[in-house]
Amino acid sequence: MVPRKRYRQPSSERDGESRMSILLDSNSRVVTQGLGATGRFHLNGCREYGTSMVAGVRPGKGGQTAEDTPVFDTVAEAVDKEGANVSVIYVPPPGAADAIMEAADAGIPLVVCITEGIPVTDMIRVQRFLEGRDTRLIGPNCPGIITPGQAKVGIMPGYIHEPGRVGVISRSGTLTYEAVHQLTQLGVGQSTCIGIGGDPIIGTGFIDALDLFNRDPDTDAVMMIGEIGGNAEELAAAWVQENMTKPVAAFIAGKTAPPGKRMGHAGAIISGGQGTAADKEAALKAAGMPVAPSPAELGVTLVAAMQRAA
Amino acid sequence: MNVHEYQGKELLARYGVAVPTGKVAGSVQEAREVAAALGSEVLVVKAQIHAGGRGAGAVVDTVEEAGRLFADHLEKEGLPAHDLSGGVLLVRSADEAADAAEGMLGKLLVTRQTGAAGRRVSRVLVEEGCDIARELYMSLLLDRATGRPVMMASTEGGMEIEKVAEETPERILRQEIDPAVGLLDGQARKVAFWLGIPAEGIAEAVVFMKSLYAAWLEMDATMVEINPLVQTGAGTLLALDAKMSFDDNALFRQPDIAGLRDDAEEDPKEIWAGKYDLSYIALDGNIGCMVNGAGLAMATMDIIQAAGGRPANFCDVGGGATAERVAEAFKIILSDENVEAVFINIFGGIMKCDVLAQGVVDAARDVEITVPLVVRLEGTNVDQGKAIIAESGLNIIGAEDMADGAAKAVQAAQQRA
């Protein structure tokens, strides 16, 4: 029996150094919220990758099993009975915000929300609810997080990744796969890859993730993939200039995107002249970060940045 | 999703936000009747399109004329002196209101924000004129950095707020709202006093602002902009204009608002794509593209431009697309007559390359493909996908990676031209 709310700040984090594999590693025990076709498909996918997929939650179906996994009525039970310490959420948009808050309420330290299409006002409530709690949210509207060779929580194709020492942070899904693929082709492995999500309100932003990589002894450099909309990249550029001790290469998608149109992601919109790719690239370059001129040059830009820093 | 001014005002009025008395009219006769019923000495007739700058725009008969005015003047500066009607007219009788409506209905209104094609005017809003003492500004929107709503107020009504922010930022007051408690009375009072509302008007101004916040929150709006917000001679606030946008992700629980969508304001191809849950946005280039994932789709557009072409569209078929949806996306892309080549760029994750390939092959049987097709497949089941395409007998140009695919698509379009 594992006690509830076991999460403590890891001692290394208290000392200012924190392993990214603390977010996710071979000790992670994952509960899946949302056991529809998508949730079940990826439960198997993550398990095949080697992740401990210990429980599922489906209210009213407690006591059953799904994909050879025990199903509980509540997240709290999954924590109590199976020691779940990571939750991955596939619950459809109307119930997804509540699912995030249920996981946080159950004391889950890492919640990864894959769901796309959560209303903004729901996420405003979630963000407020998470203030002051020991829960880190990744997403929503993201592919998840993977520590290659150890564990994957999410929908990314595991086989394109290689264990290594480069961190990847991205607002996109498939564009992240593109970046990872290019790195792997160049023989550059990854420490951890985080899809932070394409929505206007997300739990873990660029700065949070950069800070983790900066303090991670297993990461030497970071690839950061942004896109139009909002000013998260500009804020991250300023933060990197002030704080980052490792090279960071960047890319911004959406140079050709017209203003006022939502480019697929809810957060990818240029409004009132704000959030353009040109502004973001200028801010990144001003902070001394190399910016890949084309999405075909993500890997080589990162490698060049590492060579310069060496 | 955006709505028209008259719809926005109706919605806001339900929440107790003060708006001028008026009604929408779809014909000259209706406009005359509305004006007569209002019986006001001064009336305003406003063209209803989803774009701002209407007062400073011009009503024209043809797309060519709209394009000329846009390219020569509106895109850069304002229009020089002209005798064309604008999109907002002040009138003094029902007859004049009818004349104004006749001048707008069925015509094109071109403004700074419509683009070169202008927008067709199908309705006008006929309203009572009001006694304007001062023009102010107020809006509610989301601060993405904090994940909280923000109220913005400005003493510079009638101007674009971005311009005010750039030139005279001290004339904007920003109030972050704690979603746990909503807009506080004290915050609303602070805004009202800062705006210079006289003491006797403060209580009413607080009600106005709290109503505005309730409307924003409960209707799942992403933005409410009142510009200008009018302080009347009597010292009360009135929403003279109202621009509202709603969260597409919340429309499932806002059926009334979803019903306000005006398909005439949107590209028919985008409406078609919406029916199949595809994310498609029409652009004006020559290279069509189909991609899985929004970020990769944007990056694909960018690399097409870098290769010397221009993207004809944004198209994200999504992670879990079926062969049927892929086929539909393909048809939508090909229905754009500016398309001279198509670049399909797929990184299979959840979406398997063989499913994509099957969708393309199926679509190719339904639609006659008259333009070169470049396909780049990578990721899950890539070999099966490539085999399906090879066995189909279709004339498809294979690409090694994104850069190669974009270059080949641009080259193929040039050879065709």
XYZ file of C-alpha atoms in Angstrom:
727
model
C 0.000 0.000 0.000
C 1.477 3.264 -1.083
C 0.520 6.324 0.945
C -1.228 9.165 -0.885
C 0.458 12.455 -1.677
C 3.911 10.983 -1.484
C 5.295 13.637 -3.754
C 8.155 15.598 -2.309
C 10.547 17.950 -3.988
C 13.429 15.691 -4.937
C 16.480 16.544 -2.862
C 18.515 17.366 -5.950
C 15.873 19.938 -6.961
C 16.118 21.562 -3.546
C 19.849 21.842 -4.092
C 19.275 23.646 -7.375
C 20.013 20.680 -9.554
C 17.210 18.560 -10.903
C 17.281 15.585 -13.206
C 14.739 15.749 -16.008
C 14.339 12.034 -15.494
C 12.702 13.081 -12.218
C 9.777 14.348 -14.301
C 9.627 10.966 -15.910
C 11.796 7.889 -15.518
C 11.684 4.150 -15.087
C 10.042 4.593 -11.638
C 7.073 6.493 -13.076
C 3.749 4.761 -12.464
C 1.133 6.031 -14.853
C -2.637 6.193 -14.501
C -4.647 6.755 -17.688
C -7.723 9.020 -17.400
C -10.024 8.526 -20.370
C -10.168 4.941 -21.551
C -11.799 5.445 -24.915
C -10.255 4.011 -28.073
C -7.476 6.635 -28.099
C -6.644 6.220 -24.427
C -6.502 2.439 -24.699
C -4.444 2.524 -27.897
C -1.803 4.706 -26.283
C -1.935 2.833 -23.002
C -0.614 -0.111 -24.981
C 1.830 2.040 -26.924
C 3.348 3.487 -23.769
C 3.494 0.061 -22.117
C 5.259 -1.395 -25.161
C 7.815 1.373 -24.806
C 8.476 0.139 -21.291
C 6.431 2.577 -19.225
C 4.664 1.222 -16.121
C 1.025 1.747 -17.014
C -0.430 0.776 -13.663
C -4.038 1.950 -13.683
C -6.966 3.405 -15.575
C -9.814 5.598 -14.345
C -13.335 5.302 -15.609
C -16.058 6.448 -13.190
C -18.576 3.659 -12.642
C -16.293 0.963 -14.047
C -14.106 0.508 -10.970
C -13.094 -3.104 -10.418
C -12.978 -3.947 -14.108
C -9.858 -4.164 -16.232
C -8.973 -2.505 -19.531
C -5.988 -3.619 -21.609
C -4.978 -5.867 -18.698
C -4.882 -2.829 -16.444
C -6.945 -2.357 -13.261
C -9.661 0.261 -13.624
C -10.734 2.542 -10.750
C -13.631 4.914 -10.223
C -11.406 7.768 -9.083
C -7.819 8.943 -9.482
C -7.435 8.938 -5.678
C -8.023 5.168 -5.673
C -5.449 4.650 -8.413
C -2.963 6.558 -6.251
C -3.881 4.574 -3.128
C -3.954 1.138 -4.641
C -1.368 1.296 -7.431
C 0.907 4.126 -6.339
C 0.247 6.107 -9.502
C 2.494 9.205 -9.631
C 1.857 10.341 -13.220
C -1.488 10.834 -14.921
C -2.090 10.972 -18.655
C -5.433 12.404 -19.765
C -7.374 11.611 -22.941
C -10.774 12.641 -21.521
C -12.831 14.485 -24.191
C -12.922 18.317 -23.959
C -16.116 18.764 -21.885
C -14.654 16.791 -18.959
C -10.928 17.291 -19.469
C -10.456 20.313 -17.193
C -12.174 18.484 -14.369
C -9.981 15.446 -15.018
C -6.854 17.586 -14.608
C -8.133 19.014 -11.334
C -9.130 15.565 -10.072
C -5.585 14.343 -10.699
C -4.127 17.358 -8.894
C -6.580 16.886 -6.034
C -5.399 13.287 -5.713
C -1.857 14.573 -5.272
C -0.465 13.384 -8.608
C 2.792 15.322 -9.116
C 2.891 15.112 -12.931
C -0.246 15.425 -15.060
C 0.050 15.171 -18.838
C -3.078 16.293 -20.710
C -3.220 15.189 -24.344
C -6.808 16.359 -24.981
C -7.243 18.958 -27.715
C -10.161 21.379 -27.659
C -10.597 22.333 -23.986
C -12.481 25.648 -23.631
C -10.274 28.553 -22.580
C -12.462 29.500 -19.605
C -12.060 25.943 -18.275
C -8.291 26.269 -18.473
C -8.450 29.638 -16.685
C -10.077 27.773 -13.772
C -7.556 24.947 -13.953
C -4.625 27.344 -13.893
C -6.073 29.087 -10.818
C -6.741 25.738 -9.138
C -3.164 24.571 -9.647
C -1.674 27.687 -8.012
C 0.067 26.665 -4.829
C -0.279 22.933 -5.482
C 2.566 20.486 -6.018
C 1.281 19.367 -9.395
C 3.030 20.066 -12.652
C 0.711 20.088 -15.673
C 2.051 19.419 -19.157
C -0.293 20.435 -21.984
C -3.129 20.379 -22.781
C -3.251 19.806 -26.538
C 0.194 18.233 -26.565
C 1.869 14.961 -27.588
C 3.176 14.340 -24.049
C 6.637 13.765 -22.643
C 9.287 11.129 -23.281
C 12.575 10.261 -21.623
C 14.037 8.069 -24.383
C 14.973 4.583 -23.297
C 13.157 4.985 -19.976
C 9.535 5.975 -20.296
C 7.067 7.691 -22.582
C 3.773 9.229 -21.571
C 1.853 10.374 -24.579
C 1.211 9.758 -28.233
C 4.606 10.309 -29.873
C 6.144 7.482 -31.898
C 8.760 6.154 -29.497
C 11.048 4.573 -32.073
C 12.249 7.862 -33.590
C 13.906 8.809 -30.274
C 17.393 7.918 -29.044
C 18.662 8.320 -25.491
C 21.102 11.220 -25.316
C 21.830 14.664 -23.938
C 19.694 17.157 -25.884
C 16.403 18.438 -24.492
C 13.528 19.273 -26.823
C 10.662 21.666 -25.975
C 7.886 22.315 -28.463
C 4.383 23.780 -28.820
C 3.727 21.343 -31.653
C 3.339 17.595 -32.091
C 4.493 16.384 -35.474
C 6.971 19.234 -35.821
C 8.593 17.878 -32.659
C 8.805 14.447 -34.284
C 10.462 16.134 -37.251
C 13.023 17.767 -34.940
C 13.675 14.547 -33.021
C 14.004 12.586 -36.255
C 16.554 15.072 -37.590
C 18.539 14.907 -34.343
C 18.492 11.112 -34.283
C 19.582 11.005 -37.951
C 22.541 13.198 -36.998
C 23.418 10.823 -34.183
C 22.257 13.258 -31.482
C 20.161 11.596 -28.767
C 17.649 13.269 -26.477
C 17.512 13.526 -22.691
C 13.817 14.383 -22.503
C 11.338 15.749 -25.069
C 8.398 17.793 -23.828
C 5.456 18.812 -25.982
C 4.165 21.792 -24.004
C 1.010 22.127 -26.103
C -0.599 24.382 -28.692
C -3.287 26.023 -26.552
C -3.316 29.623 -25.293
C -3.171 28.437 -21.649
C -0.766 25.610 -20.854
C 0.547 24.224 -17.589
C 4.276 24.083 -18.259
C 5.622 26.855 -20.477
C 8.911 27.362 -22.284
C 10.547 29.051 -19.296
C 9.516 26.282 -16.867
C 10.897 23.639 -19.209
C 14.075 25.590 -20.003
C 14.695 26.017 -16.287
C 14.393 22.257 -15.756
C 16.791 21.499 -18.602
C 19.208 24.151 -17.396
C 19.435 22.395 -14.025
C 19.442 18.888 -15.470
C 22.919 17.323 -15.280
C 21.942 14.955 -18.102
C 21.168 17.725 -20.621
C 23.838 19.625 -22.564
C 21.738 21.699 -24.975
C 18.121 22.464 -25.813
C 16.082 22.696 -29.012
C 13.106 25.015 -28.577
C 10.312 25.001 -31.154
C 7.813 27.826 -31.063
C 5.140 29.148 -33.329
C 3.049 32.253 -33.950
C 0.660 33.590 -31.323
C 1.148 34.999 -27.837
C 4.543 36.127 -26.553
C 5.866 33.029 -24.788
C 8.895 32.842 -27.100
C 9.788 36.486 -26.480
C 9.595 35.960 -22.713
C 11.645 32.771 -23.040
C 14.299 34.609 -25.064
C 14.715 37.171 -22.289
C 14.894 34.400 -19.702
C 17.518 32.483 -21.679
C 19.685 35.553 -21.963
C 19.564 36.099 -18.198
C 19.738 32.540 -16.888
C 20.624 29.833 -19.368
C 24.074 28.298 -19.140
C 23.555 25.817 -21.984
C 23.144 26.467 -25.712
C 19.573 26.777 -26.938
C 18.671 26.626 -30.643
C 15.217 27.703 -31.743
C 12.730 27.554 -34.574
C 9.489 29.468 -35.089
C 6.755 28.062 -37.315
C 4.282 30.308 -39.116
C 6.280 32.949 -41.040
C 3.693 32.729 -43.824
C 0.609 32.609 -41.583
C -1.951 35.366 -42.219
C -3.078 37.561 -39.286
C -6.360 36.891 -37.506
C -6.579 33.208 -38.446
C -6.242 30.320 -36.055
C -3.623 28.054 -37.609
C -4.898 24.715 -36.349
C -3.706 25.193 -32.767
C -6.038 27.319 -30.653
C -3.044 29.378 -29.562
C -1.531 29.900 -33.015
C -3.068 33.197 -34.027
C -1.614 36.609 -34.793
C -3.949 39.147 -33.196
C -3.653 42.905 -33.263
C -0.257 42.635 -34.939
C 1.087 40.686 -31.935
C 2.607 37.229 -32.025
C 4.223 37.256 -35.465
C 7.069 34.913 -36.377
C 9.233 37.918 -37.301
C 8.902 39.464 -33.812
C 9.681 36.158 -32.153
C 12.724 35.443 -34.320
C 14.020 38.949 -33.677
C 13.661 38.467 -29.900
C 15.405 35.089 -29.998
C 18.263 36.388 -32.103
C 18.609 39.469 -29.904
C 19.039 37.087 -26.972
C 21.905 35.428 -28.846
C 20.053 32.268 -29.787
C 20.595 30.658 -33.188
C 17.300 30.332 -35.070
C 16.898 27.600 -37.695
C 16.126 29.337 -40.998
C 14.012 26.430 -42.183
C 12.272 23.455 -40.613
C 14.631 21.227 -42.587
C 17.548 22.635 -40.574
C 16.388 22.043 -37.002
C 18.967 19.378 -36.262
C 21.938 21.041 -37.912
C 21.217 24.368 -36.198
C 21.256 22.672 -32.804
C 24.458 20.789 -33.585
C 26.145 23.998 -34.748
C 25.081 25.729 -31.517
C 26.594 22.902 -29.472
C 29.844 23.011 -31.415
C 30.130 26.759 -30.880
C 29.563 26.339 -27.162
C 32.094 23.528 -26.862
C -15.682 32.529 -34.173
C -16.711 36.129 -34.804
C -20.191 37.623 -34.862
C -21.650 40.793 -36.322
C -21.937 44.004 -34.337
C -25.724 43.734 -34.099
C -25.437 40.182 -32.745
C -22.775 41.200 -30.239
C -24.929 44.066 -28.989
C -27.970 41.815 -28.609
C -25.903 39.350 -26.577
C -24.376 42.054 -24.390
C -27.771 43.651 -23.770
C -28.974 40.330 -22.322
C -26.301 40.687 -19.667
C -27.298 44.248 -18.862
C -24.605 46.073 -20.865
C -26.049 49.392 -22.082
C -26.230 49.580 -25.883
C -28.045 52.041 -28.174
C -31.604 51.152 -29.168
C -31.702 49.753 -32.667
C -32.473 46.834 -34.914
C -30.954 45.016 -37.843
C -32.498 45.307 -41.309
C -31.973 43.078 -44.331
C -33.823 45.239 -46.859
C -34.405 48.903 -47.664
C -38.034 48.631 -46.568
C -37.052 47.067 -43.255
C -34.486 49.798 -42.667
C -37.185 52.428 -43.279
C -39.538 50.677 -40.839
C -36.911 50.331 -38.127
C -35.967 53.995 -38.482
C -39.621 55.106 -38.349
C -40.268 52.975 -35.266
C -37.220 54.397 -33.493
C -38.558 57.882 -34.237
C -35.266 59.456 -33.247
C -34.126 62.777 -34.662
C -30.678 61.442 -35.443
C -30.130 57.871 -36.611
C -27.111 55.820 -37.590
C -27.039 53.228 -40.379
C -24.145 50.780 -40.064
C -23.137 48.093 -42.569
C -22.783 44.688 -40.877
C -19.617 42.877 -41.915
C -16.980 41.028 -39.870
C -14.305 43.683 -40.249
C -13.479 46.977 -38.629
C -12.734 50.372 -40.143
C -16.214 50.575 -41.659
C -16.700 54.309 -41.209
C -13.452 55.052 -43.038
C -14.111 52.461 -45.744
C -15.985 52.796 -49.023
C -18.994 51.087 -50.567
C -18.310 49.971 -54.148
C -20.034 47.878 -56.809
C -17.303 45.617 -58.083
C -14.473 43.487 -56.731
C -12.112 45.245 -59.144
C -12.933 48.630 -57.670
C -12.554 47.266 -54.141
C -9.177 45.811 -55.067
C -8.012 49.079 -56.587
C -9.034 51.181 -53.562
C -7.454 48.657 -51.227
C -4.143 48.435 -53.051
C -3.869 52.171 -53.789
C -5.043 53.593 -50.463
C -6.585 51.491 -47.722
C -3.723 49.056 -47.353
C -1.347 51.951 -46.657
C -3.112 55.120 -45.555
C -6.735 56.231 -45.470
C -8.798 57.067 -48.521
C -8.339 60.523 -50.040
C -11.433 62.753 -50.379
C -14.085 60.808 -52.278
C -17.802 60.872 -52.913
C -18.410 57.185 -52.195
C -20.547 56.192 -49.255
C -18.805 54.844 -46.145
C -20.061 51.907 -44.104
C -21.455 54.086 -41.298
C -23.832 56.972 -42.076
C -25.610 59.523 -39.908
C -29.174 60.264 -41.106
C -32.094 62.399 -39.921
C -35.244 60.647 -41.175
C -36.692 57.274 -42.117
C -36.378 58.220 -45.800
C -32.721 59.070 -45.384
C -32.198 55.807 -43.488
C -33.795 53.930 -46.388
C -31.545 55.738 -48.866
C -28.473 54.927 -46.792
C -29.478 51.265 -46.589
C -30.077 51.159 -50.338
C -26.595 52.534 -50.891
C -25.042 49.702 -48.856
C -27.133 46.556 -49.193
C -25.892 44.107 -51.773
C -22.755 46.200 -52.368
C -19.183 45.564 -51.333
C -17.657 47.413 -48.417
C -13.891 47.673 -48.551
C -11.982 48.799 -45.460
C -8.478 48.622 -44.043
C -9.368 45.247 -42.548
C -11.413 43.544 -45.283
C -8.570 42.784 -47.626
C -8.674 43.576 -51.341
C -11.872 41.628 -52.002
C -14.032 43.693 -49.628
C -17.090 42.143 -47.986
C -20.649 41.890 -49.259
C -23.125 43.863 -47.131
C -26.277 41.825 -46.488
C -27.587 43.650 -43.426
C -27.482 47.068 -41.865
C -27.953 48.036 -38.245
C -30.252 51.048 -37.765
C -29.758 52.728 -34.398
C -30.725 55.814 -32.462
C -28.065 58.468 -32.485
C -26.780 59.329 -29.033
C -25.465 62.316 -27.169
C -21.711 61.746 -27.110
C -19.749 63.647 -24.483
C -16.541 61.587 -24.767
C -15.306 58.560 -26.650
C -13.507 55.957 -24.513
C -12.324 52.366 -24.954
C -12.868 49.134 -23.063
C -12.097 45.488 -23.763
C -11.829 42.134 -22.073
C -9.445 39.474 -23.227
C -7.190 36.680 -22.058
C -3.655 37.359 -20.880
C -1.961 34.226 -22.138
C 1.141 34.731 -20.021
C -0.801 34.613 -16.726
C -3.795 32.582 -17.883
C -6.109 35.242 -16.493
C -8.696 37.598 -17.945
C -7.688 41.225 -18.329
C -9.808 44.346 -18.631
C -8.278 47.147 -20.675
C -9.632 50.683 -20.577
C -8.435 53.740 -22.419
C -9.336 57.397 -22.684
C -8.561 57.222 -26.405
C -11.825 55.953 -27.863
C -12.214 55.332 -31.565
C -8.520 54.627 -32.108
C -6.906 51.257 -32.672
C -5.783 50.131 -29.241
C -2.523 48.705 -30.626
C -1.643 52.201 -31.803
C -2.490 53.727 -28.417
C -0.397 51.058 -26.682
C 2.544 51.920 -28.874
C 2.309 55.717 -28.839
C 0.699 56.656 -25.524
C 0.721 53.595 -23.266
C -0.019 55.806 -20.225
C -3.522 56.274 -21.624
C -4.332 52.582 -21.116
C -5.281 51.071 -17.761
C -4.995 47.316 -17.396
C -6.744 45.317 -14.685
C -5.922 41.651 -14.203
C -8.944 39.704 -13.000
C -8.684 36.873 -10.478
C -10.936 34.172 -11.910
C -11.718 32.893 -8.423
C -13.665 36.056 -7.597
C -14.192 37.833 -10.913
C -13.969 41.575 -11.515
C -14.055 43.284 -8.133
C -16.294 46.298 -7.516
C -13.191 48.108 -6.363
C -11.381 47.358 -9.613
C -14.359 48.565 -11.635
C -14.517 51.772 -9.554
C -10.800 52.299 -10.069
C -11.267 52.011 -13.827
C -14.308 54.320 -13.793
C -12.560 57.052 -11.773
C -9.429 56.705 -13.892
C -11.540 57.172 -17.028
C -12.892 60.389 -15.499
C -16.480 59.277 -15.093
C -18.281 61.828 -12.889
C -19.064 60.700 -9.335
C -22.792 60.357 -9.992
C -22.093 57.964 -12.894
C -19.717 55.628 -11.028
C -22.267 53.148 -9.677
C -23.759 52.668 -13.132
C -20.302 52.321 -14.682
C -19.501 49.535 -12.209
C -22.660 47.693 -13.278
C -21.659 48.186 -16.926
C -18.220 46.667 -16.375
C -19.397 43.767 -14.243
C -22.052 42.969 -16.851
C -19.385 43.030 -19.519
C -17.239 40.582 -17.545
C -20.210 38.266 -16.892
C -20.986 38.273 -20.625
C -17.359 37.509 -21.490
C -17.129 34.638 -19.033
C -20.520 33.005 -19.366
C -20.642 33.080 -23.158
C -17.076 31.765 -23.521
C -15.930 34.852 -25.370
C -12.250 35.220 -26.154
C -12.595 38.947 -26.704
C -15.108 41.720 -26.187
C -14.059 45.109 -27.501
C -16.170 48.245 -27.022
C -14.635 50.896 -29.224
C -15.811 53.500 -28.864
C -17.299 53.258 -25.447
C -19.322 56.421 -25.088
C -19.795 58.611 -22.080
C -23.126 60.314 -22.797
C -24.058 63.858 -21.909
C -25.845 62.408 -18.887
C -22.587 60.820 -17.698
C -23.532 57.176 -18.334
C -21.615 54.596 -20.369
C -22.954 53.177 -23.639
C -21.447 50.568 -25.971
C -21.533 52.402 -29.286
C -19.789 49.540 -31.054
C -19.263 45.930 -30.020
C -16.818 43.425 -31.398
C -17.038 39.915 -29.981
C -15.076 36.739 -30.679
C -15.914 33.381 -29.187
C -13.861 30.350 -28.284
C -14.377 27.724 -30.989
C -13.514 25.063 -28.416
C -16.508 26.089 -26.290
C -19.143 26.183 -29.018
C -20.271 22.676 -28.078
C -21.839 24.170 -24.937
C -22.924 27.483 -26.480
C -25.473 26.393 -29.093
C -27.069 29.863 -29.297
C -23.755 31.403 -30.183
C -22.777 28.635 -32.583
C -26.053 29.407 -34.386
C -24.904 32.983 -35.040
C -22.152 31.884 -37.420
C -22.454 33.718 -40.736
C -21.184 31.371 -43.431
C -21.174 34.231 -45.950
C -18.270 35.756 -44.011
C -16.120 32.648 -44.429
C -14.346 30.969 -47.283
C -16.567 28.168 -48.678
C -13.579 25.817 -48.671
C -13.077 26.460 -44.962
C -16.738 25.634 -44.274
C -16.388 22.456 -46.347
C -13.286 21.469 -44.362
C -15.058 22.192 -41.078
C -17.686 19.579 -41.901
C -14.966 16.934 -42.022
C -13.153 18.161 -38.930
C -10.224 19.277 -41.026
C -8.296 22.393 -40.225
C -8.018 24.303 -43.498
C -7.320 27.952 -44.215
C -7.349 29.348 -47.727
C -4.362 31.486 -48.755
C -3.537 33.089 -52.079
C -0.518 31.084 -53.253
C 0.054 28.410 -55.896
C 1.309 25.382 -53.949
C -1.362 23.414 -52.153
C -0.246 21.479 -49.114
C -1.590 18.731 -46.900
C 0.145 17.984 -43.624
C -0.561 16.190 -40.353
C -0.214 18.440 -37.315
C -0.614 22.202 -37.071
C 3.007 23.059 -36.338
C 4.340 20.922 -39.172
C 1.642 22.392 -41.455
C 2.802 25.927 -40.695
C 6.428 24.884 -41.126
C 5.530 23.331 -44.479
C 3.987 26.591 -45.658
C 7.151 28.377 -44.584
C 9.456 25.996 -46.417
C 7.355 26.295 -49.594
C 7.862 30.051 -49.448
C 11.577 29.589 -48.760
C 11.775 27.384 -51.865
C 10.368 30.203 -54.000
C 6.692 29.211 -54.080
C 3.711 30.552 -52.214
C 1.454 28.328 -50.077
C -2.134 28.093 -51.348
C -3.459 26.931 -48.019
C -2.897 25.736 -44.499
C -4.214 22.200 -44.093
C -3.849 20.015 -41.030
C -5.536 16.630 -41.466
C -4.914 15.918 -37.794
C -3.405 13.055 -35.922
C -6.177 10.508 -36.253
C -7.273 11.145 -39.821
C -8.998 8.331 -41.656
C -8.528 7.570 -45.348
C -11.897 9.228 -45.977
C -10.889 12.490 -44.313
C -7.588 12.528 -46.147
C -9.462 12.033 -49.414
C -11.779 14.950 -48.598
C -8.851 17.213 -47.695
C -7.273 16.353 -51.012
C -10.458 17.327 -52.875
C -10.687 20.644 -51.025
C -7.082 21.508 -51.869
C -7.573 20.631 -55.521
C -10.783 22.698 -55.717
C -8.635 25.838 -55.420
C -8.001 26.861 -59.007
C -4.796 28.728 -58.111
C -3.131 25.479 -57.105
C -0.392 24.500 -59.572
C 1.175 21.708 -57.547
C 0.405 19.860 -54.309
C 2.921 18.948 -51.616
C 1.845 16.276 -49.140
C 4.121 16.257 -46.109
C 3.408 13.592 -43.518
C 5.293 12.628 -40.407
C 3.438 9.551 -39.270
C 3.054 9.267 -35.534
C -0.403 8.172 -34.564
C -1.361 8.753 -38.152
C 0.114 5.941 -40.127
C 1.708 6.560 -43.508
C -0.216 3.693 -45.108
C -3.564 5.251 -44.090
C -2.504 8.544 -45.615
C -1.312 6.879 -48.781
C -4.580 4.965 -49.113
C -6.556 8.210 -48.706
C -4.575 9.905 -51.445
C -4.980 6.949 -53.784
C -8.736 6.804 -53.089
C -9.144 10.514 -53.699
C -7.171 10.292 -56.904
C -9.737 7.818 -58.215
C -12.569 10.279 -57.442
C -11.026 13.518 -58.616
C -9.102 14.141 -61.752
C -5.642 15.280 -60.746
C -4.311 17.743 -63.238
C -1.446 19.137 -61.192
C 1.834 17.557 -60.137
C 1.781 15.814 -56.781
C 4.813 15.591 -54.504
C 4.675 13.290 -51.497
C 7.040 13.064 -48.579
C 6.317 10.298 -46.090
C 8.226 9.660 -42.881
C 7.456 7.854 -39.645
C 5.085 5.050 -38.712
C 4.537 2.471 -41.481
C 6.494 4.548 -43.979
C 7.441 1.546 -46.123
C 3.845 0.313 -46.437
C 2.792 3.851 -47.354
C 5.408 4.171 -50.050
C 4.428 0.763 -51.419
C 0.755 1.725 -51.688
C 1.674 4.818 -53.677
C 4.117 2.966 -55.899
C 1.554 0.246 -56.672
C -1.222 2.740 -57.403
C 0.243 3.674 -60.754
C -0.349 7.341 -59.942
C 2.119 9.863 -61.229
C 3.577 10.939 -57.897
C 6.915 12.621 -57.288
C 8.605 11.214 -54.203
C 10.605 13.427 -51.862
C 13.398 12.582 -49.436
C 12.666 15.238 -46.833
C 10.772 18.489 -46.324
C 13.229 20.705 -48.165
C 13.420 18.297 -51.092
C 9.628 18.051 -51.261
C 9.085 21.807 -51.215
C 11.738 22.352 -53.893
C 10.252 19.656 -56.120
C 6.715 21.042 -55.736
C 7.816 24.560 -56.626
C 9.820 23.286 -59.586
C 6.912 21.180 -60.829
C 4.575 24.191 -60.654
C 7.038 26.309 -62.615
C 7.462 23.680 -65.323
C 3.724 23.449 -65.681
C 3.271 27.216 -66.034
